[in-house]
């Protein structure tokens, strides 16, 4: 419990930066997981293999994002019980999480494996990379249980106040993943499927390490038979928190799938370039994602303390910090983007390599102009969720989906690949506007209510 941080007193800027840095480290190592596959595949097998792995990213996120959201909701229940000091309820909450996770594993694994080919067809996966794409993603889907296993246990650790250990295991997972990539691909010649097996194996090992650590270091998690009795009340509580978070990921994933489908229509060189650019994008947007997570916690804690003034002050400071950081990230992309994408691209065919590199640079330069807007989207969406206003963030997710879909089905007809590059920025702008308006409205409404309650108290 010593890892819990009080964000209701002290300098908001200093607190936001201090809280964000460990989160950023964890997020970067999560990205390293994905980058390891991409670098090894792209440079040891080739551009087509890279395109195959990249073309599956959206459908992978559809399933694995749902898992991350749902297990994140489960860990919130555990955190609530731990905060209340009820050790038996903590164990029961973890037990119900395990039951639900087993059911989730069975259902999601079966559905995702059976739907792999229809999804690849829906996304217009190019014929020359279709077999490799299937070989990769079917292994990832078959290993869905490994993702659930690791995410559930690391979530429980964080819920119990231990945020460092999951970070250490993420670092270890990344190292193991890289090593197994090299062994499976270069030594055993398993191709793109080897990269998938490496990812699944690394997650299983990390999950086992989490389990052993929890068994040794957390007496609170030494279960009794009665803890495993089915508890309908807790199951409903888990689903009530987990499902909205899971669906938020799924709405985003559907939009990414539609975008990926449009990209696939331009051929494997453009797919490879977009894949490489997406990896650079994921790294350079991690700070803004981290600020978002921080503001959800900051908003929630200060709402509980009745410090609406600090919410406004912290949001302003976070916008300022995020703007500076995102301008720096945009400059990084502008000046070093060409060299960064080359980490992921390799081909004996100079013309193919040049086409992939050009596609990557065009996409990165287009979206980098809008990094500041994306930073605002993360801040205002998360601070609204932190103060308990969840409707507009959900609606903003649907606005993103609609705008992304409209753009990819209209603009490419007139301006080609540039139209696809503009899909994300248009979606970001369209979602950010209602979020900012909603934040201003919600804050004014809460401040009026607080003043009214204060006036009533004075009269009493």
GROMACS .gro file of C-alpha atoms in nm:
model
  460
    1UNK     CA    1   0.000   0.000   0.000
    2UNK     CA    2   0.307   0.224   0.017
    3UNK     CA    3   0.285   0.265  -0.364
    4UNK     CA    4  -0.045   0.456  -0.335
    5UNK     CA    5   0.009   0.823  -0.414
    6UNK     CA    6  -0.202   1.112  -0.281
    7UNK     CA    7  -0.270   1.361  -0.561
    8UNK     CA    8  -0.493   1.596  -0.358
    9UNK     CA    9  -0.213   1.806  -0.205
   10UNK     CA   10   0.101   1.967  -0.343
   11UNK     CA   11   0.198   2.111  -0.682
   12UNK     CA   12  -0.028   1.964  -0.954
   13UNK     CA   13   0.244   1.988  -1.221
   14UNK     CA   14   0.501   1.811  -1.003
   15UNK     CA   15   0.250   1.544  -0.901
   16UNK     CA   16   0.139   1.481  -1.259
   17UNK     CA   17   0.496   1.443  -1.384
   18UNK     CA   18   0.597   1.224  -1.087
   19UNK     CA   19   0.295   0.998  -1.125
   20UNK     CA   20   0.334   0.973  -1.504
   21UNK     CA   21   0.699   0.868  -1.526
   22UNK     CA   22   0.664   0.512  -1.384
   23UNK     CA   23   0.351   0.462  -1.596
   24UNK     CA   24   0.541   0.577  -1.904
   25UNK     CA   25   0.819   0.327  -1.835
   26UNK     CA   26   0.566   0.045  -1.815
   27UNK     CA   27   0.387   0.155  -2.132
   28UNK     CA   28   0.714   0.177  -2.326
   29UNK     CA   29   0.809  -0.176  -2.230
   30UNK     CA   30   0.467  -0.299  -2.339
   31UNK     CA   31   0.537  -0.144  -2.678
   32UNK     CA   32   0.874  -0.321  -2.682
   33UNK     CA   33   0.686  -0.649  -2.683
   34UNK     CA   34   0.528  -0.566  -3.016
   35UNK     CA   35   0.837  -0.396  -3.157
   36UNK     CA   36   1.051  -0.704  -3.092
   37UNK     CA   37   0.839  -0.914  -3.328
   38UNK     CA   38   0.835  -0.640  -3.588
   39UNK     CA   39   1.209  -0.567  -3.592
   40UNK     CA   40   1.314  -0.932  -3.600
   41UNK     CA   41   1.052  -1.027  -3.861
   42UNK     CA   42   1.114  -0.721  -4.081
   43UNK     CA   43   1.492  -0.752  -4.083
   44UNK     CA   44   1.536  -1.131  -4.080
   45UNK     CA   45   1.251  -1.248  -4.306
   46UNK     CA   46   1.162  -0.944  -4.516
   47UNK     CA   47   0.911  -0.674  -4.606
   48UNK     CA   48   0.632  -0.918  -4.698
   49UNK     CA   49   0.663  -1.094  -4.362
   50UNK     CA   50   0.658  -0.757  -4.186
   51UNK     CA   51   0.347  -0.663  -4.381
   52UNK     CA   52   0.187  -0.995  -4.281
   53UNK     CA   53   0.244  -0.932  -3.910
   54UNK     CA   54   0.140  -0.568  -3.942
   55UNK     CA   55  -0.179  -0.645  -4.130
   56UNK     CA   56  -0.302  -0.848  -3.829
   57UNK     CA   57  -0.248  -0.568  -3.576
   58UNK     CA   58  -0.603  -0.436  -3.591
   59UNK     CA   59  -0.780  -0.772  -3.553
   60UNK     CA   60  -0.535  -0.867  -3.279
   61UNK     CA   61  -0.626  -0.546  -3.093
   62UNK     CA   62  -0.997  -0.624  -3.137
   63UNK     CA   63  -0.957  -0.937  -2.921
   64UNK     CA   64  -0.660  -0.854  -2.699
   65UNK     CA   65  -0.787  -0.499  -2.632
   66UNK     CA   66  -1.114  -0.647  -2.510
   67UNK     CA   67  -0.911  -0.872  -2.278
   68UNK     CA   68  -0.704  -0.583  -2.142
   69UNK     CA   69  -1.016  -0.374  -2.077
   70UNK     CA   70  -1.205  -0.653  -1.906
   71UNK     CA   71  -0.918  -0.768  -1.681
   72UNK     CA   72  -0.852  -0.400  -1.600
   73UNK     CA   73  -1.210  -0.375  -1.476
   74UNK     CA   74  -1.164  -0.690  -1.266
   75UNK     CA   75  -0.856  -0.541  -1.100
   76UNK     CA   76  -1.055  -0.228  -1.007
   77UNK     CA   77  -1.290  -0.448  -0.801
   78UNK     CA   78  -0.990  -0.605  -0.625
   79UNK     CA   79  -0.849  -0.257  -0.554
   80UNK     CA   80  -1.179  -0.142  -0.404
   81UNK     CA   81  -1.194  -0.442  -0.169
   82UNK     CA   82  -0.829  -0.395  -0.073
   83UNK     CA   83  -0.889  -0.025  -0.003
   84UNK     CA   84  -1.178  -0.120   0.224
   85UNK     CA   85  -0.944  -0.343   0.424
   86UNK     CA   86  -1.158  -0.657   0.372
   87UNK     CA   87  -0.906  -0.935   0.306
   88UNK     CA   88  -1.168  -1.207   0.260
   89UNK     CA   89  -1.348  -0.997  -0.001
   90UNK     CA   90  -1.012  -0.941  -0.177
   91UNK     CA   91  -0.964  -1.317  -0.208
   92UNK     CA   92  -1.324  -1.367  -0.323
   93UNK     CA   93  -1.285  -1.091  -0.582
   94UNK     CA   94  -0.968  -1.252  -0.716
   95UNK     CA   95  -1.139  -1.594  -0.720
   96UNK     CA   96  -1.435  -1.460  -0.920
   97UNK     CA   97  -1.186  -1.292  -1.156
   98UNK     CA   98  -1.025  -1.631  -1.213
   99UNK     CA   99  -1.360  -1.798  -1.286
  100UNK     CA  100  -1.461  -1.526  -1.530
  101UNK     CA  101  -1.116  -1.530  -1.693
  102UNK     CA  102  -1.134  -1.906  -1.754
  103UNK     CA  103  -1.477  -1.867  -1.916
  104UNK     CA  104  -1.346  -1.570  -2.116
  105UNK     CA  105  -1.045  -1.774  -2.234
  106UNK     CA  106  -1.262  -2.060  -2.362
  107UNK     CA  107  -1.509  -1.835  -2.545
  108UNK     CA  108  -1.262  -1.584  -2.691
  109UNK     CA  109  -1.011  -1.848  -2.803
  110UNK     CA  110  -1.276  -2.053  -2.984
  111UNK     CA  111  -1.444  -1.754  -3.148
  112UNK     CA  112  -1.124  -1.576  -3.251
  113UNK     CA  113  -0.958  -1.887  -3.400
  114UNK     CA  114  -1.275  -1.978  -3.595
  115UNK     CA  115  -1.315  -1.620  -3.722
  116UNK     CA  116  -0.951  -1.565  -3.824
  117UNK     CA  117  -0.995  -1.629  -4.197
  118UNK     CA  118  -1.324  -1.434  -4.228
  119UNK     CA  119  -1.157  -1.137  -4.053
  120UNK     CA  120  -0.851  -1.150  -4.281
  121UNK     CA  121  -1.085  -1.163  -4.582
  122UNK     CA  122  -1.294  -0.874  -4.449
  123UNK     CA  123  -0.979  -0.664  -4.418
  124UNK     CA  124  -0.873  -0.738  -4.778
  125UNK     CA  125  -0.543  -0.892  -4.672
  126UNK     CA  126  -0.323  -0.902  -4.987
  127UNK     CA  127  -0.283  -1.251  -5.138
  128UNK     CA  128   0.097  -1.249  -5.120
  129UNK     CA  129   0.096  -1.205  -4.740
  130UNK     CA  130  -0.228  -1.389  -4.657
  131UNK     CA  131  -0.073  -1.721  -4.552
  132UNK     CA  132   0.190  -1.556  -4.330
  133UNK     CA  133  -0.075  -1.329  -4.175
  134UNK     CA  134  -0.290  -1.632  -4.093
  135UNK     CA  135   0.007  -1.831  -3.955
  136UNK     CA  136   0.093  -1.545  -3.720
  137UNK     CA  137  -0.246  -1.435  -3.591
  138UNK     CA  138  -0.395  -1.783  -3.543
  139UNK     CA  139  -0.115  -1.861  -3.296
  140UNK     CA  140  -0.172  -1.531  -3.114
  141UNK     CA  141  -0.545  -1.607  -3.091
  142UNK     CA  142  -0.483  -1.965  -2.978
  143UNK     CA  143  -0.267  -1.816  -2.701
  144UNK     CA  144  -0.536  -1.573  -2.581
  145UNK     CA  145  -0.531  -1.752  -2.245
  146UNK     CA  146  -0.168  -1.645  -2.197
  147UNK     CA  147  -0.264  -1.279  -2.246
  148UNK     CA  148  -0.554  -1.311  -2.002
  149UNK     CA  149  -0.335  -1.497  -1.749
  150UNK     CA  150  -0.062  -1.230  -1.745
  151UNK     CA  151  -0.292  -0.926  -1.757
  152UNK     CA  152  -0.515  -1.055  -1.479
  153UNK     CA  153  -0.227  -1.130  -1.241
  154UNK     CA  154  -0.035  -0.810  -1.311
  155UNK     CA  155  -0.362  -0.618  -1.260
  156UNK     CA  156  -0.414  -0.784  -0.922
  157UNK     CA  157  -0.060  -0.687  -0.820
  158UNK     CA  158  -0.127  -0.322  -0.908
  159UNK     CA  159  -0.460  -0.336  -0.726
  160UNK     CA  160  -0.276  -0.443  -0.412
  161UNK     CA  161  -0.045  -0.142  -0.435
  162UNK     CA  162   0.252  -0.307  -0.607
  163UNK     CA  163   0.315  -0.116  -0.929
  164UNK     CA  164   0.687  -0.194  -0.956
  165UNK     CA  165   0.676  -0.573  -0.984
  166UNK     CA  166   0.454  -0.578  -1.298
  167UNK     CA  167   0.703  -0.335  -1.457
  168UNK     CA  168   0.994  -0.566  -1.373
  169UNK     CA  169   0.811  -0.863  -1.521
  170UNK     CA  170   0.728  -0.659  -1.833
  171UNK     CA  171   1.099  -0.586  -1.878
  172UNK     CA  172   1.181  -0.953  -1.831
  173UNK     CA  173   0.904  -1.052  -2.076
  174UNK     CA  174   1.046  -0.817  -2.337
  175UNK     CA  175   1.395  -0.966  -2.306
  176UNK     CA  176   1.257  -1.322  -2.321
  177UNK     CA  177   1.042  -1.229  -2.621
  178UNK     CA  178   1.340  -1.097  -2.818
  179UNK     CA  179   1.551  -1.402  -2.732
  180UNK     CA  180   1.275  -1.645  -2.833
  181UNK     CA  181   1.210  -1.447  -3.153
  182UNK     CA  182   1.571  -1.497  -3.256
  183UNK     CA  183   1.573  -1.866  -3.158
  184UNK     CA  184   1.241  -1.960  -3.322
  185UNK     CA  185   1.298  -1.757  -3.642
  186UNK     CA  186   1.674  -1.775  -3.703
  187UNK     CA  187   1.762  -2.110  -3.543
  188UNK     CA  188   1.447  -2.318  -3.600
  189UNK     CA  189   1.333  -2.140  -3.917
  190UNK     CA  190   0.970  -2.113  -3.798
  191UNK     CA  191   0.899  -1.792  -3.993
  192UNK     CA  192   0.634  -1.548  -3.875
  193UNK     CA  193   0.465  -1.817  -3.665
  194UNK     CA  194   0.784  -1.830  -3.458
  195UNK     CA  195   0.737  -1.463  -3.363
  196UNK     CA  196   0.385  -1.543  -3.243
  197UNK     CA  197   0.498  -1.846  -3.042
  198UNK     CA  198   0.769  -1.627  -2.882
  199UNK     CA  199   0.511  -1.370  -2.770
  200UNK     CA  200   0.276  -1.631  -2.624
  201UNK     CA  201   0.560  -1.815  -2.446
  202UNK     CA  202   0.695  -1.491  -2.296
  203UNK     CA  203   0.351  -1.404  -2.158
  204UNK     CA  204   0.303  -1.751  -2.008
  205UNK     CA  205   0.641  -1.730  -1.834
  206UNK     CA  206   0.568  -1.378  -1.706
  207UNK     CA  207   0.229  -1.491  -1.576
  208UNK     CA  208   0.387  -1.783  -1.393
  209UNK     CA  209   0.644  -1.551  -1.236
  210UNK     CA  210   0.364  -1.319  -1.121
  211UNK     CA  211   0.181  -1.617  -0.972
  212UNK     CA  212   0.489  -1.741  -0.783
  213UNK     CA  213   0.567  -1.391  -0.658
  214UNK     CA  214   0.209  -1.338  -0.538
  215UNK     CA  215   0.205  -1.674  -0.360
  216UNK     CA  216   0.530  -1.591  -0.181
  217UNK     CA  217   0.492  -1.220  -0.103
  218UNK     CA  218   0.117  -1.170  -0.045
  219UNK     CA  219  -0.024  -1.362   0.254
  220UNK     CA  220  -0.356  -1.188   0.180
  221UNK     CA  221  -0.384  -1.412  -0.128
  222UNK     CA  222  -0.353  -1.744   0.056
  223UNK     CA  223  -0.692  -1.885  -0.032
  224UNK     CA  224  -0.937  -2.088   0.173
  225UNK     CA  225  -1.192  -2.326   0.024
  226UNK     CA  226  -1.475  -2.086   0.109
  227UNK     CA  227  -1.312  -1.811  -0.101
  228UNK     CA  228  -1.383  -2.012  -0.416
  229UNK     CA  229  -1.760  -2.037  -0.357
  230UNK     CA  230  -1.951  -1.879  -0.648
  231UNK     CA  231  -2.053  -1.523  -0.558
  232UNK     CA  232  -2.313  -1.379  -0.798
  233UNK     CA  233  -2.297  -1.032  -0.641
  234UNK     CA  234  -1.924  -1.003  -0.703
  235UNK     CA  235  -1.954  -1.148  -1.054
  236UNK     CA  236  -2.208  -0.880  -1.146
  237UNK     CA  237  -1.981  -0.613  -0.994
  238UNK     CA  238  -1.687  -0.741  -1.202
  239UNK     CA  239  -1.887  -0.736  -1.525
  240UNK     CA  240  -2.040  -0.395  -1.452
  241UNK     CA  241  -1.692  -0.240  -1.432
  242UNK     CA  242  -1.510  -0.462  -1.682
  243UNK     CA  243  -1.749  -0.468  -1.978
  244UNK     CA  244  -1.764  -0.089  -2.043
  245UNK     CA  245  -1.383  -0.072  -2.037
  246UNK     CA  246  -1.362  -0.372  -2.272
  247UNK     CA  247  -1.614  -0.224  -2.518
  248UNK     CA  248  -1.426   0.108  -2.522
  249UNK     CA  249  -1.121  -0.082  -2.652
  250UNK     CA  250  -1.337  -0.272  -2.903
  251UNK     CA  251  -1.491   0.043  -3.052
  252UNK     CA  252  -1.140   0.181  -3.106
  253UNK     CA  253  -1.026  -0.152  -3.254
  254UNK     CA  254  -1.310  -0.161  -3.507
  255UNK     CA  255  -1.204   0.183  -3.631
  256UNK     CA  256  -0.842   0.064  -3.659
  257UNK     CA  257  -0.961  -0.247  -3.849
  258UNK     CA  258  -1.147  -0.033  -4.101
  259UNK     CA  259  -0.836   0.182  -4.147
  260UNK     CA  260  -0.615  -0.127  -4.184
  261UNK     CA  261  -0.855  -0.268  -4.443
  262UNK     CA  262  -0.817   0.051  -4.647
  263UNK     CA  263  -0.437   0.033  -4.614
  264UNK     CA  264  -0.438  -0.331  -4.730
  265UNK     CA  265  -0.599  -0.220  -5.055
  266UNK     CA  266  -0.279  -0.034  -5.150
  267UNK     CA  267  -0.059  -0.347  -5.160
  268UNK     CA  268   0.206  -0.508  -4.941
  269UNK     CA  269   0.472  -0.235  -4.975
  270UNK     CA  270   0.234   0.030  -4.837
  271UNK     CA  271   0.116  -0.216  -4.570
  272UNK     CA  272   0.478  -0.270  -4.463
  273UNK     CA  273   0.543   0.105  -4.457
  274UNK     CA  274   0.227   0.175  -4.257
  275UNK     CA  275   0.321  -0.105  -4.015
  276UNK     CA  276   0.665   0.045  -3.954
  277UNK     CA  277   0.515   0.394  -3.915
  278UNK     CA  278   0.256   0.260  -3.671
  279UNK     CA  279   0.531   0.125  -3.447
  280UNK     CA  280   0.699   0.466  -3.439
  281UNK     CA  281   0.356   0.625  -3.375
  282UNK     CA  282   0.292   0.390  -3.082
  283UNK     CA  283   0.622   0.492  -2.922
  284UNK     CA  284   0.588   0.867  -2.977
  285UNK     CA  285   0.228   0.876  -2.849
  286UNK     CA  286   0.304   0.692  -2.524
  287UNK     CA  287   0.359   1.015  -2.322
  288UNK     CA  288   0.010   1.146  -2.410
  289UNK     CA  289  -0.150   0.811  -2.324
  290UNK     CA  290   0.034   0.818  -1.993
  291UNK     CA  291  -0.087   1.171  -1.914
  292UNK     CA  292  -0.440   1.048  -1.981
  293UNK     CA  293  -0.411   0.762  -1.730
  294UNK     CA  294  -0.262   1.004  -1.476
  295UNK     CA  295  -0.549   1.251  -1.516
  296UNK     CA  296  -0.810   0.981  -1.455
  297UNK     CA  297  -0.652   0.910  -1.116
  298UNK     CA  298  -0.588   1.279  -1.045
  299UNK     CA  299  -0.948   1.372  -1.129
  300UNK     CA  300  -1.093   1.088  -0.924
  301UNK     CA  301  -0.888   1.157  -0.612
  302UNK     CA  302  -0.952   1.532  -0.615
  303UNK     CA  303  -1.324   1.482  -0.679
  304UNK     CA  304  -1.334   1.261  -0.370
  305UNK     CA  305  -1.157   1.536  -0.174
  306UNK     CA  306  -1.401   1.797  -0.304
  307UNK     CA  307  -1.115   1.991  -0.466
  308UNK     CA  308  -1.273   2.093  -0.796
  309UNK     CA  309  -1.034   2.390  -0.811
  310UNK     CA  310  -0.741   2.147  -0.819
  311UNK     CA  311  -0.903   1.949  -1.101
  312UNK     CA  312  -0.918   2.264  -1.314
  313UNK     CA  313  -0.565   2.366  -1.213
  314UNK     CA  314  -0.423   2.017  -1.278
  315UNK     CA  315  -0.597   1.988  -1.614
  316UNK     CA  316  -0.452   2.322  -1.725
  317UNK     CA  317  -0.103   2.220  -1.613
  318UNK     CA  318  -0.134   1.882  -1.784
  319UNK     CA  319  -0.246   2.047  -2.109
  320UNK     CA  320   0.062   2.274  -2.093
  321UNK     CA  321   0.302   1.987  -2.018
  322UNK     CA  322   0.143   1.761  -2.279
  323UNK     CA  323   0.160   2.031  -2.547
  324UNK     CA  324   0.534   2.084  -2.494
  325UNK     CA  325   0.606   1.709  -2.492
  326UNK     CA  326   0.390   1.643  -2.799
  327UNK     CA  327   0.555   1.924  -2.998
  328UNK     CA  328   0.890   1.761  -2.913
  329UNK     CA  329   0.758   1.421  -3.028
  330UNK     CA  330   0.632   1.577  -3.354
  331UNK     CA  331   0.976   1.730  -3.411
  332UNK     CA  332   1.136   1.391  -3.342
  333UNK     CA  333   0.917   1.233  -3.611
  334UNK     CA  334   0.990   1.514  -3.858
  335UNK     CA  335   1.369   1.500  -3.820
  336UNK     CA  336   1.435   1.134  -3.737
  337UNK     CA  337   1.132   0.955  -3.881
  338UNK     CA  338   1.317   0.819  -4.183
  339UNK     CA  339   1.583   0.657  -3.965
  340UNK     CA  340   1.329   0.521  -3.716
  341UNK     CA  341   1.123   0.339  -3.979
  342UNK     CA  342   1.438   0.182  -4.123
  343UNK     CA  343   1.469  -0.011  -3.795
  344UNK     CA  344   1.168  -0.210  -3.909
  345UNK     CA  345   1.224  -0.230  -4.286
  346UNK     CA  346   1.463  -0.447  -4.483
  347UNK     CA  347   1.445  -0.581  -4.839
  348UNK     CA  348   1.675  -0.692  -5.121
  349UNK     CA  349   1.436  -0.518  -5.359
  350UNK     CA  350   1.541  -0.151  -5.355
  351UNK     CA  351   1.221  -0.036  -5.525
  352UNK     CA  352   1.002  -0.220  -5.273
  353UNK     CA  353   1.202  -0.080  -4.980
  354UNK     CA  354   1.179   0.275  -5.118
  355UNK     CA  355   0.800   0.245  -5.164
  356UNK     CA  356   0.754   0.116  -4.808
  357UNK     CA  357   0.978   0.390  -4.665
  358UNK     CA  358   0.794   0.665  -4.856
  359UNK     CA  359   0.456   0.535  -4.733
  360UNK     CA  360   0.582   0.526  -4.374
  361UNK     CA  361   0.725   0.879  -4.383
  362UNK     CA  362   0.410   1.026  -4.543
  363UNK     CA  363   0.185   0.873  -4.277
  364UNK     CA  364   0.408   0.983  -3.987
  365UNK     CA  365   0.452   1.340  -4.112
  366UNK     CA  366   0.074   1.373  -4.160
  367UNK     CA  367  -0.028   1.255  -3.813
  368UNK     CA  368   0.258   1.429  -3.629
  369UNK     CA  369   0.103   1.767  -3.715
  370UNK     CA  370  -0.196   1.664  -3.499
  371UNK     CA  371  -0.011   1.520  -3.196
  372UNK     CA  372  -0.115   1.817  -2.980
  373UNK     CA  373  -0.483   1.747  -3.059
  374UNK     CA  374  -0.440   1.378  -2.971
  375UNK     CA  375  -0.283   1.481  -2.640
  376UNK     CA  376  -0.592   1.691  -2.560
  377UNK     CA  377  -0.817   1.397  -2.650
  378UNK     CA  378  -0.645   1.171  -2.396
  379UNK     CA  379  -0.644   1.434  -2.120
  380UNK     CA  380  -1.009   1.539  -2.145
  381UNK     CA  381  -1.145   1.187  -2.203
  382UNK     CA  382  -0.966   1.054  -1.897
  383UNK     CA  383  -1.035   1.344  -1.662
  384UNK     CA  384  -1.406   1.312  -1.747
  385UNK     CA  385  -1.394   0.940  -1.666
  386UNK     CA  386  -1.205   1.021  -1.345
  387UNK     CA  387  -1.485   1.249  -1.223
  388UNK     CA  388  -1.748   0.987  -1.308
  389UNK     CA  389  -1.879   1.133  -1.635
  390UNK     CA  390  -1.860   0.834  -1.872
  391UNK     CA  391  -2.129   0.904  -2.135
  392UNK     CA  392  -1.947   1.164  -2.347
  393UNK     CA  393  -1.617   0.967  -2.356
  394UNK     CA  394  -1.812   0.667  -2.487
  395UNK     CA  395  -1.993   0.887  -2.744
  396UNK     CA  396  -1.657   1.037  -2.845
  397UNK     CA  397  -1.534   0.685  -2.916
  398UNK     CA  398  -1.826   0.630  -3.153
  399UNK     CA  399  -1.761   0.970  -3.317
  400UNK     CA  400  -1.401   0.857  -3.380
  401UNK     CA  401  -1.527   0.534  -3.535
  402UNK     CA  402  -1.779   0.711  -3.761
  403UNK     CA  403  -1.537   0.980  -3.882
  404UNK     CA  404  -1.255   0.731  -3.943
  405UNK     CA  405  -1.495   0.516  -4.147
  406UNK     CA  406  -1.632   0.808  -4.350
  407UNK     CA  407  -1.282   0.933  -4.434
  408UNK     CA  408  -1.139   0.596  -4.547
  409UNK     CA  409  -1.440   0.534  -4.771
  410UNK     CA  410  -1.440   0.879  -4.933
  411UNK     CA  411  -1.108   1.071  -4.938
  412UNK     CA  412  -0.886   0.792  -5.089
  413UNK     CA  413  -1.102   0.804  -5.404
  414UNK     CA  414  -0.989   1.161  -5.463
  415UNK     CA  415  -0.644   1.194  -5.304
  416UNK     CA  416  -0.531   0.830  -5.276
  417UNK     CA  417  -0.311   0.718  -4.985
  418UNK     CA  418  -0.307   1.074  -4.842
  419UNK     CA  419  -0.678   1.030  -4.767
  420UNK     CA  420  -0.602   0.724  -4.555
  421UNK     CA  421  -0.328   0.916  -4.371
  422UNK     CA  422  -0.584   1.183  -4.276
  423UNK     CA  423  -0.835   0.934  -4.127
  424UNK     CA  424  -0.686   0.935  -3.776
  425UNK     CA  425  -0.634   1.313  -3.749
  426UNK     CA  426  -0.994   1.383  -3.861
  427UNK     CA  427  -1.121   1.130  -3.603
  428UNK     CA  428  -0.907   1.287  -3.328
  429UNK     CA  429  -1.036   1.639  -3.399
  430UNK     CA  430  -1.398   1.520  -3.414
  431UNK     CA  431  -1.371   1.340  -3.079
  432UNK     CA  432  -1.173   1.611  -2.897
  433UNK     CA  433  -1.423   1.893  -2.957
  434UNK     CA  434  -1.717   1.733  -2.767
  435UNK     CA  435  -1.480   1.615  -2.491
  436UNK     CA  436  -1.353   1.970  -2.424
  437UNK     CA  437  -1.709   2.109  -2.430
  438UNK     CA  438  -1.829   1.832  -2.197
  439UNK     CA  439  -1.540   1.897  -1.955
  440UNK     CA  440  -1.627   2.268  -1.930
  441UNK     CA  441  -1.998   2.189  -1.884
  442UNK     CA  442  -1.942   1.913  -1.625
  443UNK     CA  443  -1.698   2.124  -1.422
  444UNK     CA  444  -1.937   2.423  -1.413
  445UNK     CA  445  -2.225   2.198  -1.311
  446UNK     CA  446  -2.024   2.040  -1.028
  447UNK     CA  447  -1.898   2.380  -0.910
  448UNK     CA  448  -2.253   2.518  -0.900
  449UNK     CA  449  -2.366   2.215  -0.701
  450UNK     CA  450  -2.071   2.256  -0.462
  451UNK     CA  451  -2.149   2.626  -0.408
  452UNK     CA  452  -2.517   2.546  -0.349
  453UNK     CA  453  -2.425   2.282  -0.090
  454UNK     CA  454  -2.185   2.524   0.080
  455UNK     CA  455  -2.456   2.796   0.093
  456UNK     CA  456  -2.706   2.549   0.237
  457UNK     CA  457  -2.455   2.444   0.503
  458UNK     CA  458  -2.399   2.809   0.603
  459UNK     CA  459  -2.775   2.868   0.642
  460UNK     CA  460  -2.804   2.554   0.855
   0.00000   0.00000   0.00000
